[in-house]
Amino acid sequence: MTARPDLTADTWPIAVCMHGFAPIGRDGIALHDAPAERWDALFAEVASLGFTELELADSHIRPADLEPSRRAELLSIAGGHGVSIISVHVQRQSVLQPGREDRNLDYAHRTVDAAAEMGMSVFSTGLHHPFSEAQKRALWFWTAPGWKDPDDADTRAFAVDRLRELGKHAQDAGLPMALEMYEDTYLGTADSAVQLIQEIGLDNVGLNPDIGNLVRLHRPIEDWREMHAKTLPYANYWHVKNYARDEAGDGSWFSSTPTSMELGLINYRQVVRDAVELGFRGPFLMEQYGGDSLGVCATNRDYLRTLLPRS
């Protein structure tokens, strides 16, 4: 990643996620297809919370599938509120999804092109798949079983080839590519995620060490300190969120619930300091499930700025 030693607590890019906005409006129109007025209201709310950066989630708006005129309109509306769209996150469209491998790869390539055209700073993706029916029914999707990448060397090698192809495209477009850690994929443990980055072998491809995705699982997990120690040297973009976690000493039960960055299991005061000392200079993305997602993201942003260097 390109070093940016000038970043301080006041200037570090901290984006908000789109979880707080409905992907489908009350009128049944998807946010992706919504008129300019609805987009304007979205960015007005983002700006009212003090955010100047936003991550575009393709669950809400797919830049690859927007006409060029609508991409320009989206940028104009965001800019009118002083908000920059700094990244796009392609989620649940894995290059390993059965029956959609080639389609998803093509879509990811088109998203890289759209991100570059729109002046974004990061292309983010991962290997997680669409929700299973059980996950769709669950209060919290991470408490139900979903896709698992096969323990198969050929499939893993196929994933590496596909992700390397995407990474080279992003590199040619002048973008870093971040791969999000997520359970039961080849990015589902610290060792496997680091190995995957090493196998891809491109300087612009790094990790999004979203270890909150793993802390929330209702099962045994790796120690959060060890996971961060292994993955932070490879981080180039970072989704941050936290969960309160409890578990029985005999391993008979586990529970978790979303909370603020300051109150959850992960000690962000420690891991943010460690990341900066290791050279992390990528943007942060505030993420929150449940409740007032946007409000908690704003609270977390203010807390995060107290952890970043003042000069």
PDB file of C-alpha atoms in Angstrom:
ATOM      1  CA  MET A   1       0.000   0.000   0.000  1.00  0.00           C
ATOM      2  CA  THR A   2       1.165   3.546  -0.654  1.00  0.00           C
ATOM      3  CA  ALA A   3       2.371   5.223   2.528  1.00  0.00           C
ATOM      4  CA  ARG A   4       0.521   8.381   3.508  1.00  0.00           C
ATOM      5  CA  PRO A   5       2.473   9.701   6.507  1.00  0.00           C
ATOM      6  CA  ASP A   6       0.483  12.945   6.459  1.00  0.00           C
ATOM      7  CA  LEU A   7      -2.698  11.293   7.760  1.00  0.00           C
ATOM      8  CA  THR A   8      -3.863  12.415  11.190  1.00  0.00           C
ATOM      9  CA  ALA A   9      -6.884  11.830  13.383  1.00  0.00           C
ATOM     10  CA  ASP A  10      -8.608  14.768  11.710  1.00  0.00           C
ATOM     11  CA  THR A  11      -7.804  13.843   8.119  1.00  0.00           C
ATOM     12  CA  TRP A  12      -7.943  10.044   8.138  1.00  0.00           C
ATOM     13  CA  PRO A  13     -10.700   8.859   5.744  1.00  0.00           C
ATOM     14  CA  ILE A  14     -13.492   7.224   7.746  1.00  0.00           C
ATOM     15  CA  ALA A  15     -16.480   6.119   5.691  1.00  0.00           C
ATOM     16  CA  VAL A  16     -19.973   5.060   6.693  1.00  0.00           C
ATOM     17  CA  CYS A  17     -21.642   1.854   5.532  1.00  0.00           C
ATOM     18  CA  MET A  18     -25.080   1.700   3.902  1.00  0.00           C
ATOM     19  CA  HIS A  19     -26.696  -0.741   6.361  1.00  0.00           C
ATOM     20  CA  GLY A  20     -28.795   2.079   7.754  1.00  0.00           C
ATOM     21  CA  PHE A  21     -30.587   2.572   4.435  1.00  0.00           C
ATOM     22  CA  ALA A  22     -33.247   0.271   3.007  1.00  0.00           C
ATOM     23  CA  PRO A  23     -32.179  -1.329  -0.294  1.00  0.00           C
ATOM     24  CA  ILE A  24     -35.852  -1.333  -1.348  1.00  0.00           C
ATOM     25  CA  GLY A  25     -38.038   1.705  -0.711  1.00  0.00           C
ATOM     26  CA  ARG A  26     -41.584   1.689   0.623  1.00  0.00           C
ATOM     27  CA  ASP A  27     -42.712   2.223  -2.957  1.00  0.00           C
ATOM     28  CA  GLY A  28     -41.017  -1.036  -3.980  1.00  0.00           C
ATOM     29  CA  ILE A  29     -38.322   0.752  -5.978  1.00  0.00           C
ATOM     30  CA  ALA A  30     -34.774  -0.414  -5.361  1.00  0.00           C
ATOM     31  CA  LEU A  31     -32.302   2.205  -4.183  1.00  0.00           C
ATOM     32  CA  HIS A  32     -30.210   1.276  -7.216  1.00  0.00           C
ATOM     33  CA  ASP A  33     -33.019   2.443  -9.504  1.00  0.00           C
ATOM     34  CA  ALA A  34     -34.332   5.251  -7.320  1.00  0.00           C
ATOM     35  CA  PRO A  35     -34.827   8.802  -8.593  1.00  0.00           C
ATOM     36  CA  ALA A  36     -32.317  11.501  -7.760  1.00  0.00           C
ATOM     37  CA  GLU A  37     -34.482  12.785  -4.903  1.00  0.00           C
ATOM     38  CA  ARG A  38     -34.031   9.574  -2.924  1.00  0.00           C
ATOM     39  CA  TRP A  39     -30.288   9.572  -3.473  1.00  0.00           C
ATOM     40  CA  ASP A  40     -30.210  13.193  -2.392  1.00  0.00           C
ATOM     41  CA  ALA A  41     -32.013  12.373   0.865  1.00  0.00           C
ATOM     42  CA  LEU A  42     -29.508   9.580   1.554  1.00  0.00           C
ATOM     43  CA  PHE A  43     -26.458  11.802   1.185  1.00  0.00           C
ATOM     44  CA  ALA A  44     -28.126  14.600   3.127  1.00  0.00           C
ATOM     45  CA  GLU A  45     -28.533  12.216   6.073  1.00  0.00           C
ATOM     46  CA  VAL A  46     -24.956  10.991   5.747  1.00  0.00           C
ATOM     47  CA  ALA A  47     -23.705  14.570   5.800  1.00  0.00           C
ATOM     48  CA  SER A  48     -25.952  15.498   8.738  1.00  0.00           C
ATOM     49  CA  LEU A  49     -24.126  12.882  10.818  1.00  0.00           C
ATOM     50  CA  GLY A  50     -20.772  14.465  10.009  1.00  0.00           C
ATOM     51  CA  PHE A  51     -19.569  11.869   7.498  1.00  0.00           C
ATOM     52  CA  THR A  52     -17.617  13.042   4.475  1.00  0.00           C
ATOM     53  CA  GLU A  53     -16.964   9.552   3.037  1.00  0.00           C
ATOM     54  CA  LEU A  54     -19.224   6.639   2.130  1.00  0.00           C
ATOM     55  CA  GLU A  55     -18.657   3.071   0.992  1.00  0.00           C
ATOM     56  CA  LEU A  56     -20.967   2.023  -1.836  1.00  0.00           C
ATOM     57  CA  ALA A  57     -22.369  -1.422  -1.027  1.00  0.00           C
ATOM     58  CA  ASP A  58     -23.526  -3.278  -4.107  1.00  0.00           C
ATOM     59  CA  SER A  59     -26.398  -4.710  -2.054  1.00  0.00           C
ATOM     60  CA  HIS A  60     -27.809  -1.170  -2.377  1.00  0.00           C
ATOM     61  CA  ILE A  61     -26.290   0.415  -5.490  1.00  0.00           C
ATOM     62  CA  ARG A  62     -24.257  -1.439  -8.125  1.00  0.00           C
ATOM     63  CA  PRO A  63     -21.987   1.022  -9.905  1.00  0.00           C
ATOM     64  CA  ALA A  64     -21.155  -1.583 -12.553  1.00  0.00           C
ATOM     65  CA  ASP A  65     -24.842  -1.709 -13.549  1.00  0.00           C
ATOM     66  CA  LEU A  66     -25.483   2.034 -13.613  1.00  0.00           C
ATOM     67  CA  GLU A  67     -25.528   3.912 -16.886  1.00  0.00           C
ATOM     68  CA  PRO A  68     -22.632   6.396 -17.142  1.00  0.00           C
ATOM     69  CA  SER A  69     -25.070   9.282 -16.773  1.00  0.00           C
ATOM     70  CA  ARG A  70     -26.382   7.851 -13.509  1.00  0.00           C
ATOM     71  CA  ARG A  71     -22.874   7.316 -12.166  1.00  0.00           C
ATOM     72  CA  ALA A  72     -22.177  10.964 -12.859  1.00  0.00           C
ATOM     73  CA  GLU A  73     -25.483  11.904 -11.221  1.00  0.00           C
ATOM     74  CA  LEU A  74     -24.637   9.868  -8.118  1.00  0.00           C
ATOM     75  CA  LEU A  75     -21.242  11.546  -7.807  1.00  0.00           C
ATOM     76  CA  SER A  76     -22.780  14.966  -8.320  1.00  0.00           C
ATOM     77  CA  ILE A  77     -25.402  14.433  -5.625  1.00  0.00           C
ATOM     78  CA  ALA A  78     -22.829  13.084  -3.159  1.00  0.00           C
ATOM     79  CA  GLY A  79     -20.453  15.944  -3.895  1.00  0.00           C
ATOM     80  CA  GLY A  80     -23.227  18.445  -3.403  1.00  0.00           C
ATOM     81  CA  HIS A  81     -23.416  17.294   0.212  1.00  0.00           C
ATOM     82  CA  GLY A  82     -19.643  17.239   0.671  1.00  0.00           C
ATOM     83  CA  VAL A  83     -19.515  13.422   0.616  1.00  0.00           C
ATOM     84  CA  SER A  84     -16.959  11.371  -1.327  1.00  0.00           C
ATOM     85  CA  ILE A  85     -17.688   7.811  -2.448  1.00  0.00           C
ATOM     86  CA  ILE A  86     -14.319   6.336  -1.586  1.00  0.00           C
ATOM     87  CA  SER A  87     -14.905   2.620  -2.072  1.00  0.00           C
ATOM     88  CA  VAL A  88     -17.202  -0.054  -3.407  1.00  0.00           C
ATOM     89  CA  HIS A  89     -17.757  -3.392  -1.719  1.00  0.00           C
ATOM     90  CA  VAL A  90     -18.852  -6.357  -3.826  1.00  0.00           C
ATOM     91  CA  GLN A  91     -20.478  -8.791  -1.426  1.00  0.00           C
ATOM     92  CA  ARG A  92     -21.983 -12.263  -1.683  1.00  0.00           C
ATOM     93  CA  GLN A  93     -20.957 -12.635  -5.322  1.00  0.00           C
ATOM     94  CA  SER A  94     -18.066 -15.039  -4.884  1.00  0.00           C
ATOM     95  CA  VAL A  95     -15.984 -16.121  -7.852  1.00  0.00           C
ATOM     96  CA  LEU A  96     -16.565 -19.647  -6.471  1.00  0.00           C
ATOM     97  CA  GLN A  97     -20.388 -19.496  -6.405  1.00  0.00           C
ATOM     98  CA  PRO A  98     -21.609 -22.648  -8.198  1.00  0.00           C
ATOM     99  CA  GLY A  99     -23.157 -21.866 -11.555  1.00  0.00           C
ATOM    100  CA  ARG A 100     -22.185 -18.192 -11.355  1.00  0.00           C
ATOM    101  CA  GLU A 101     -18.400 -18.310 -11.287  1.00  0.00           C
ATOM    102  CA  ASP A 102     -17.889 -16.632 -14.674  1.00  0.00           C
ATOM    103  CA  ARG A 103     -20.806 -14.217 -14.279  1.00  0.00           C
ATOM    104  CA  ASN A 104     -19.572 -13.064 -10.881  1.00  0.00           C
ATOM    105  CA  LEU A 105     -16.017 -12.645 -12.164  1.00  0.00           C
ATOM    106  CA  ASP A 106     -17.244 -10.530 -15.080  1.00  0.00           C
ATOM    107  CA  TYR A 107     -19.360  -8.444 -12.701  1.00  0.00           C
ATOM    108  CA  ALA A 108     -16.365  -7.867 -10.427  1.00  0.00           C
ATOM    109  CA  HIS A 109     -14.268  -6.745 -13.404  1.00  0.00           C
ATOM    110  CA  ARG A 110     -16.967  -4.301 -14.452  1.00  0.00           C
ATOM    111  CA  THR A 111     -17.126  -3.011 -10.878  1.00  0.00           C
ATOM    112  CA  VAL A 112     -13.377  -2.344 -10.899  1.00  0.00           C
ATOM    113  CA  ASP A 113     -13.840  -0.290 -14.066  1.00  0.00           C
ATOM    114  CA  ALA A 114     -16.748   1.631 -12.553  1.00  0.00           C
ATOM    115  CA  ALA A 115     -14.817   2.300  -9.340  1.00  0.00           C
ATOM    116  CA  ALA A 116     -11.881   3.673 -11.292  1.00  0.00           C
ATOM    117  CA  GLU A 117     -14.143   5.809 -13.472  1.00  0.00           C
ATOM    118  CA  MET A 118     -15.839   7.249 -10.383  1.00  0.00           C
ATOM    119  CA  GLY A 119     -12.543   8.114  -8.707  1.00  0.00           C
ATOM    120  CA  MET A 120     -12.827   5.696  -5.795  1.00  0.00           C
ATOM    121  CA  SER A 121      -9.880   4.764  -3.595  1.00  0.00           C
ATOM    122  CA  VAL A 122     -10.542   1.069  -2.897  1.00  0.00           C
ATOM    123  CA  PHE A 123     -12.123  -1.960  -4.566  1.00  0.00           C
ATOM    124  CA  SER A 124     -13.270  -4.336  -1.815  1.00  0.00           C
ATOM    125  CA  THR A 125     -14.672  -7.844  -2.161  1.00  0.00           C
ATOM    126  CA  GLY A 126     -14.505 -11.319  -0.626  1.00  0.00           C
ATOM    127  CA  LEU A 127     -15.544 -14.937  -0.980  1.00  0.00           C
ATOM    128  CA  HIS A 128     -18.813 -14.986   0.972  1.00  0.00           C
ATOM    129  CA  HIS A 129     -21.885 -16.361  -0.785  1.00  0.00           C
ATOM    130  CA  PRO A 130     -25.570 -15.370  -0.776  1.00  0.00           C
ATOM    131  CA  PHE A 131     -27.473 -16.130   2.406  1.00  0.00           C
ATOM    132  CA  SER A 132     -28.801 -19.645   2.891  1.00  0.00           C
ATOM    133  CA  GLU A 133     -32.511 -20.029   3.592  1.00  0.00           C
ATOM    134  CA  ALA A 134     -31.675 -20.615   7.261  1.00  0.00           C
ATOM    135  CA  GLN A 135     -29.677 -17.387   7.387  1.00  0.00           C
ATOM    136  CA  LYS A 136     -32.546 -15.458   5.806  1.00  0.00           C
ATOM    137  CA  ARG A 137     -34.886 -16.700   8.569  1.00  0.00           C
ATOM    138  CA  ALA A 138     -32.530 -16.056  11.495  1.00  0.00           C
ATOM    139  CA  LEU A 139     -32.652 -12.930  13.653  1.00  0.00           C
ATOM    140  CA  TRP A 140     -28.887 -12.641  13.155  1.00  0.00           C
ATOM    141  CA  PHE A 141     -27.684 -14.359   9.986  1.00  0.00           C
ATOM    142  CA  TRP A 142     -24.363 -15.384  11.508  1.00  0.00           C
ATOM    143  CA  THR A 143     -26.162 -17.751  13.922  1.00  0.00           C
ATOM    144  CA  ALA A 144     -27.339 -20.003  11.060  1.00  0.00           C
ATOM    145  CA  PRO A 145     -25.248 -22.180   8.729  1.00  0.00           C
ATOM    146  CA  GLY A 146     -24.208 -20.822   5.360  1.00  0.00           C
ATOM    147  CA  TRP A 147     -21.772 -21.626   2.567  1.00  0.00           C
ATOM    148  CA  LYS A 148     -18.428 -23.276   3.282  1.00  0.00           C
ATOM    149  CA  ASP A 149     -15.530 -23.152   0.842  1.00  0.00           C
ATOM    150  CA  PRO A 150     -14.424 -26.753   0.195  1.00  0.00           C
ATOM    151  CA  ASP A 151     -11.253 -28.104   1.749  1.00  0.00           C
ATOM    152  CA  ASP A 152      -9.862 -28.813  -1.696  1.00  0.00           C
ATOM    153  CA  ALA A 153      -6.529 -27.702  -3.123  1.00  0.00           C
ATOM    154  CA  ASP A 154      -7.811 -27.380  -6.694  1.00  0.00           C
ATOM    155  CA  THR A 155     -10.738 -25.171  -5.678  1.00  0.00           C
ATOM    156  CA  ARG A 156      -8.468 -22.984  -3.596  1.00  0.00           C
ATOM    157  CA  ALA A 157      -6.032 -22.666  -6.505  1.00  0.00           C
ATOM    158  CA  PHE A 158      -8.953 -21.696  -8.736  1.00  0.00           C
ATOM    159  CA  ALA A 159      -9.915 -18.973  -6.255  1.00  0.00           C
ATOM    160  CA  VAL A 160      -6.333 -17.694  -6.164  1.00  0.00           C
ATOM    161  CA  ASP A 161      -6.183 -17.510  -9.973  1.00  0.00           C
ATOM    162  CA  ARG A 162      -9.472 -15.631 -10.166  1.00  0.00           C
ATOM    163  CA  LEU A 163      -8.592 -13.201  -7.397  1.00  0.00           C
ATOM    164  CA  ARG A 164      -5.141 -12.611  -8.892  1.00  0.00           C
ATOM    165  CA  GLU A 165      -6.804 -11.783 -12.211  1.00  0.00           C
ATOM    166  CA  LEU A 166      -9.054  -9.275 -10.447  1.00  0.00           C
ATOM    167  CA  GLY A 167      -6.117  -7.886  -8.508  1.00  0.00           C
ATOM    168  CA  LYS A 168      -4.115  -7.285 -11.676  1.00  0.00           C
ATOM    169  CA  HIS A 169      -7.074  -5.480 -13.187  1.00  0.00           C
ATOM    170  CA  ALA A 170      -7.403  -3.316 -10.074  1.00  0.00           C
ATOM    171  CA  GLN A 171      -3.665  -2.643 -10.167  1.00  0.00           C
ATOM    172  CA  ASP A 172      -3.880  -1.513 -13.793  1.00  0.00           C
ATOM    173  CA  ALA A 173      -6.785   0.743 -12.793  1.00  0.00           C
ATOM    174  CA  GLY A 174      -4.717   2.280  -9.989  1.00  0.00           C
ATOM    175  CA  LEU A 175      -6.754   0.718  -7.175  1.00  0.00           C
ATOM    176  CA  PRO A 176      -5.886  -1.375  -4.142  1.00  0.00           C
ATOM    177  CA  MET A 177      -8.014  -4.498  -3.790  1.00  0.00           C
ATOM    178  CA  ALA A 178      -9.050  -5.537  -0.286  1.00  0.00           C
ATOM    179  CA  LEU A 179     -10.325  -9.031   0.566  1.00  0.00           C
ATOM    180  CA  GLU A 180     -12.720  -9.211   3.495  1.00  0.00           C
ATOM    181  CA  MET A 181     -12.265 -11.865   6.156  1.00  0.00           C
ATOM    182  CA  TYR A 182     -15.380 -14.010   6.501  1.00  0.00           C
ATOM    183  CA  GLU A 183     -16.173 -17.293   8.191  1.00  0.00           C
ATOM    184  CA  ASP A 184     -15.966 -20.638   6.407  1.00  0.00           C
ATOM    185  CA  THR A 185     -14.228 -19.187   3.351  1.00  0.00           C
ATOM    186  CA  TYR A 186     -10.558 -19.219   2.436  1.00  0.00           C
ATOM    187  CA  LEU A 187     -10.525 -15.865   4.236  1.00  0.00           C
ATOM    188  CA  GLY A 188     -12.113 -17.388   7.341  1.00  0.00           C
ATOM    189  CA  THR A 189      -9.063 -17.817   9.573  1.00  0.00           C
ATOM    190  CA  ALA A 190      -6.035 -15.615  10.093  1.00  0.00           C
ATOM    191  CA  ASP A 191      -3.578 -18.180   8.738  1.00  0.00           C
ATOM    192  CA  SER A 192      -5.671 -19.028   5.675  1.00  0.00           C
ATOM    193  CA  ALA A 193      -6.326 -15.362   4.872  1.00  0.00           C
ATOM    194  CA  VAL A 194      -2.651 -14.435   5.096  1.00  0.00           C
ATOM    195  CA  GLN A 195      -1.716 -17.454   3.001  1.00  0.00           C
ATOM    196  CA  LEU A 196      -4.258 -16.440   0.351  1.00  0.00           C
ATOM    197  CA  ILE A 197      -2.732 -12.943   0.085  1.00  0.00           C
ATOM    198  CA  GLN A 198       0.712 -14.493  -0.219  1.00  0.00           C
ATOM    199  CA  GLU A 199      -0.507 -16.909  -2.893  1.00  0.00           C
ATOM    200  CA  ILE A 200      -2.049 -14.084  -4.919  1.00  0.00           C
ATOM    201  CA  GLY A 201       1.267 -12.269  -4.646  1.00  0.00           C
ATOM    202  CA  LEU A 202       0.328  -8.746  -5.757  1.00  0.00           C
ATOM    203  CA  ASP A 203       1.415  -5.614  -3.910  1.00  0.00           C
ATOM    204  CA  ASN A 204      -1.978  -3.935  -4.323  1.00  0.00           C
ATOM    205  CA  VAL A 205      -3.976  -6.880  -2.920  1.00  0.00           C
ATOM    206  CA  GLY A 206      -4.363  -6.884   0.843  1.00  0.00           C
ATOM    207  CA  LEU A 207      -6.725  -7.828   3.628  1.00  0.00           C
ATOM    208  CA  ASN A 208      -9.779  -6.184   5.053  1.00  0.00           C
ATOM    209  CA  PRO A 209      -9.234  -7.634   8.573  1.00  0.00           C
ATOM    210  CA  ASP A 210     -12.919  -7.501   9.555  1.00  0.00           C
ATOM    211  CA  ILE A 211     -12.451  -9.774  12.537  1.00  0.00           C
ATOM    212  CA  GLY A 212     -15.807  -8.674  13.900  1.00  0.00           C
ATOM    213  CA  ASN A 213     -17.222 -11.134  11.363  1.00  0.00           C
ATOM    214  CA  LEU A 214     -15.531 -13.919  13.320  1.00  0.00           C
ATOM    215  CA  VAL A 215     -15.957 -12.638  16.897  1.00  0.00           C
ATOM    216  CA  ARG A 216     -19.752 -12.758  16.482  1.00  0.00           C
ATOM    217  CA  LEU A 217     -19.903 -16.480  15.643  1.00  0.00           C
ATOM    218  CA  HIS A 218     -21.706 -18.817  18.042  1.00  0.00           C
ATOM    219  CA  ARG A 219     -18.867 -21.314  18.039  1.00  0.00           C
ATOM    220  CA  PRO A 220     -15.247 -21.498  19.191  1.00  0.00           C
ATOM    221  CA  ILE A 221     -13.066 -18.798  17.605  1.00  0.00           C
ATOM    222  CA  GLU A 222      -9.420 -17.838  17.424  1.00  0.00           C
ATOM    223  CA  ASP A 223      -8.199 -15.278  19.934  1.00  0.00           C
ATOM    224  CA  TRP A 224      -8.913 -11.808  18.520  1.00  0.00           C
ATOM    225  CA  ARG A 225      -5.448 -10.581  19.541  1.00  0.00           C
ATOM    226  CA  GLU A 226      -3.716 -13.367  17.627  1.00  0.00           C
ATOM    227  CA  MET A 227      -5.905 -12.851  14.559  1.00  0.00           C
ATOM    228  CA  HIS A 228      -5.067  -9.163  14.433  1.00  0.00           C
ATOM    229  CA  ALA A 229      -1.363  -9.783  15.022  1.00  0.00           C
ATOM    230  CA  LYS A 230      -1.278 -12.083  11.993  1.00  0.00           C
ATOM    231  CA  THR A 231      -3.469 -10.082   9.619  1.00  0.00           C
ATOM    232  CA  LEU A 232      -2.756  -6.402  10.299  1.00  0.00           C
ATOM    233  CA  PRO A 233       0.592  -6.441   8.428  1.00  0.00           C
ATOM    234  CA  TYR A 234      -1.417  -7.251   5.274  1.00  0.00           C
ATOM    235  CA  ALA A 235      -4.276  -4.788   5.805  1.00  0.00           C
ATOM    236  CA  ASN A 236      -5.043  -2.097   3.220  1.00  0.00           C
ATOM    237  CA  TYR A 237      -8.703  -1.340   4.072  1.00  0.00           C
ATOM    238  CA  TRP A 238     -10.627  -2.004   7.257  1.00  0.00           C
ATOM    239  CA  HIS A 239     -14.274  -2.628   8.090  1.00  0.00           C
ATOM    240  CA  VAL A 240     -14.506  -2.055  11.854  1.00  0.00           C
ATOM    241  CA  LYS A 241     -17.324  -3.115  14.152  1.00  0.00           C
ATOM    242  CA  ASN A 242     -17.587  -4.861  17.492  1.00  0.00           C
ATOM    243  CA  TYR A 243     -19.678  -7.392  19.359  1.00  0.00           C
ATOM    244  CA  ALA A 244     -20.251  -8.252  22.988  1.00  0.00           C
ATOM    245  CA  ARG A 245     -19.386 -11.926  23.253  1.00  0.00           C
ATOM    246  CA  ASP A 246     -19.975 -14.476  25.993  1.00  0.00           C
ATOM    247  CA  GLU A 247     -19.317 -18.192  26.139  1.00  0.00           C
ATOM    248  CA  ALA A 248     -19.357 -21.047  28.597  1.00  0.00           C
ATOM    249  CA  GLY A 249     -16.057 -22.201  30.004  1.00  0.00           C
ATOM    250  CA  ASP A 250     -16.844 -25.764  28.937  1.00  0.00           C
ATOM    251  CA  GLY A 251     -17.699 -24.674  25.385  1.00  0.00           C
ATOM    252  CA  SER A 252     -21.347 -25.707  25.672  1.00  0.00           C
ATOM    253  CA  TRP A 253     -22.769 -22.367  24.502  1.00  0.00           C
ATOM    254  CA  PHE A 254     -21.784 -19.092  22.823  1.00  0.00           C
ATOM    255  CA  SER A 255     -23.589 -15.801  22.290  1.00  0.00           C
ATOM    256  CA  SER A 256     -22.933 -12.410  20.742  1.00  0.00           C
ATOM    257  CA  THR A 257     -24.746  -9.169  20.046  1.00  0.00           C
ATOM    258  CA  PRO A 258     -23.708  -6.022  18.166  1.00  0.00           C
ATOM    259  CA  THR A 259     -22.373  -3.138  20.235  1.00  0.00           C
ATOM    260  CA  SER A 260     -20.172  -0.089  19.805  1.00  0.00           C
ATOM    261  CA  MET A 261     -16.474  -0.285  19.001  1.00  0.00           C
ATOM    262  CA  GLU A 262     -15.579   0.853  22.510  1.00  0.00           C
ATOM    263  CA  LEU A 263     -17.712  -1.656  24.412  1.00  0.00           C
ATOM    264  CA  GLY A 264     -17.196  -4.915  22.524  1.00  0.00           C
ATOM    265  CA  LEU A 265     -14.747  -7.781  22.884  1.00  0.00           C
ATOM    266  CA  ILE A 266     -12.123  -6.369  20.500  1.00  0.00           C
ATOM    267  CA  ASN A 267      -9.945  -3.718  22.125  1.00  0.00           C
ATOM    268  CA  TYR A 268      -9.684  -1.267  19.243  1.00  0.00           C
ATOM    269  CA  ARG A 269      -7.467   1.053  21.256  1.00  0.00           C
ATOM    270  CA  GLN A 270      -4.860  -1.688  21.090  1.00  0.00           C
ATOM    271  CA  VAL A 271      -5.321  -2.957  17.543  1.00  0.00           C
ATOM    272  CA  VAL A 272      -5.626   0.461  15.868  1.00  0.00           C
ATOM    273  CA  ARG A 273      -2.397   1.552  17.549  1.00  0.00           C
ATOM    274  CA  ASP A 274      -0.736  -1.673  16.395  1.00  0.00           C
ATOM    275  CA  ALA A 275      -2.003  -1.229  12.829  1.00  0.00           C
ATOM    276  CA  VAL A 276      -0.710   2.327  12.540  1.00  0.00           C
ATOM    277  CA  GLU A 277       2.666   1.306  13.934  1.00  0.00           C
ATOM    278  CA  LEU A 278       2.806  -1.462  11.318  1.00  0.00           C
ATOM    279  CA  GLY A 279       2.187   1.090   8.562  1.00  0.00           C
ATOM    280  CA  PHE A 280      -1.558   0.844   7.964  1.00  0.00           C
ATOM    281  CA  ARG A 281      -2.717   3.952   6.091  1.00  0.00           C
ATOM    282  CA  GLY A 282      -5.910   2.694   4.470  1.00  0.00           C
ATOM    283  CA  PRO A 283      -9.424   4.051   4.924  1.00  0.00           C
ATOM    284  CA  PHE A 284     -11.709   2.796   7.681  1.00  0.00           C
ATOM    285  CA  LEU A 285     -15.322   1.797   7.153  1.00  0.00           C
ATOM    286  CA  MET A 286     -17.765   2.092  10.059  1.00  0.00           C
ATOM    287  CA  GLU A 287     -20.135  -0.889  10.032  1.00  0.00           C
ATOM    288  CA  GLN A 288     -23.013  -1.766  12.352  1.00  0.00           C
ATOM    289  CA  TYR A 289     -25.905  -4.236  12.353  1.00  0.00           C
ATOM    290  CA  GLY A 290     -29.162  -3.631  14.148  1.00  0.00           C
ATOM    291  CA  GLY A 291     -30.672  -0.606  15.861  1.00  0.00           C
ATOM    292  CA  ASP A 292     -29.701   2.846  14.649  1.00  0.00           C
ATOM    293  CA  SER A 293     -26.870   1.683  12.427  1.00  0.00           C
ATOM    294  CA  LEU A 294     -26.057   5.172  11.184  1.00  0.00           C
ATOM    295  CA  GLY A 295     -26.058   6.650  14.678  1.00  0.00           C
ATOM    296  CA  VAL A 296     -23.747   3.980  16.062  1.00  0.00           C
ATOM    297  CA  CYS A 297     -21.444   4.420  13.062  1.00  0.00           C
ATOM    298  CA  ALA A 298     -21.192   8.126  13.874  1.00  0.00           C
ATOM    299  CA  THR A 299     -20.438   7.356  17.527  1.00  0.00           C
ATOM    300  CA  ASN A 300     -17.802   4.844  16.473  1.00  0.00           C
ATOM    301  CA  ARG A 301     -16.218   7.333  14.079  1.00  0.00           C
ATOM    302  CA  ASP A 302     -15.809   9.875  16.856  1.00  0.00           C
ATOM    303  CA  TYR A 303     -14.306   7.225  19.131  1.00  0.00           C
ATOM    304  CA  LEU A 304     -11.949   6.033  16.392  1.00  0.00           C
ATOM    305  CA  ARG A 305     -10.583   9.529  15.839  1.00  0.00           C
ATOM    306  CA  THR A 306      -9.447   9.586  19.481  1.00  0.00           C
ATOM    307  CA  LEU A 307      -7.312   6.503  18.735  1.00  0.00           C
ATOM    308  CA  LEU A 308      -5.541   7.885  15.669  1.00  0.00           C
ATOM    309  CA  PRO A 309      -2.362   9.978  15.755  1.00  0.00           C
ATOM    310  CA  ARG A 310      -2.861  13.710  16.210  1.00  0.00           C
ATOM    311  CA  SER A 311       0.155  14.621  14.116  1.00  0.00           C
TER     312      SER A 311
END
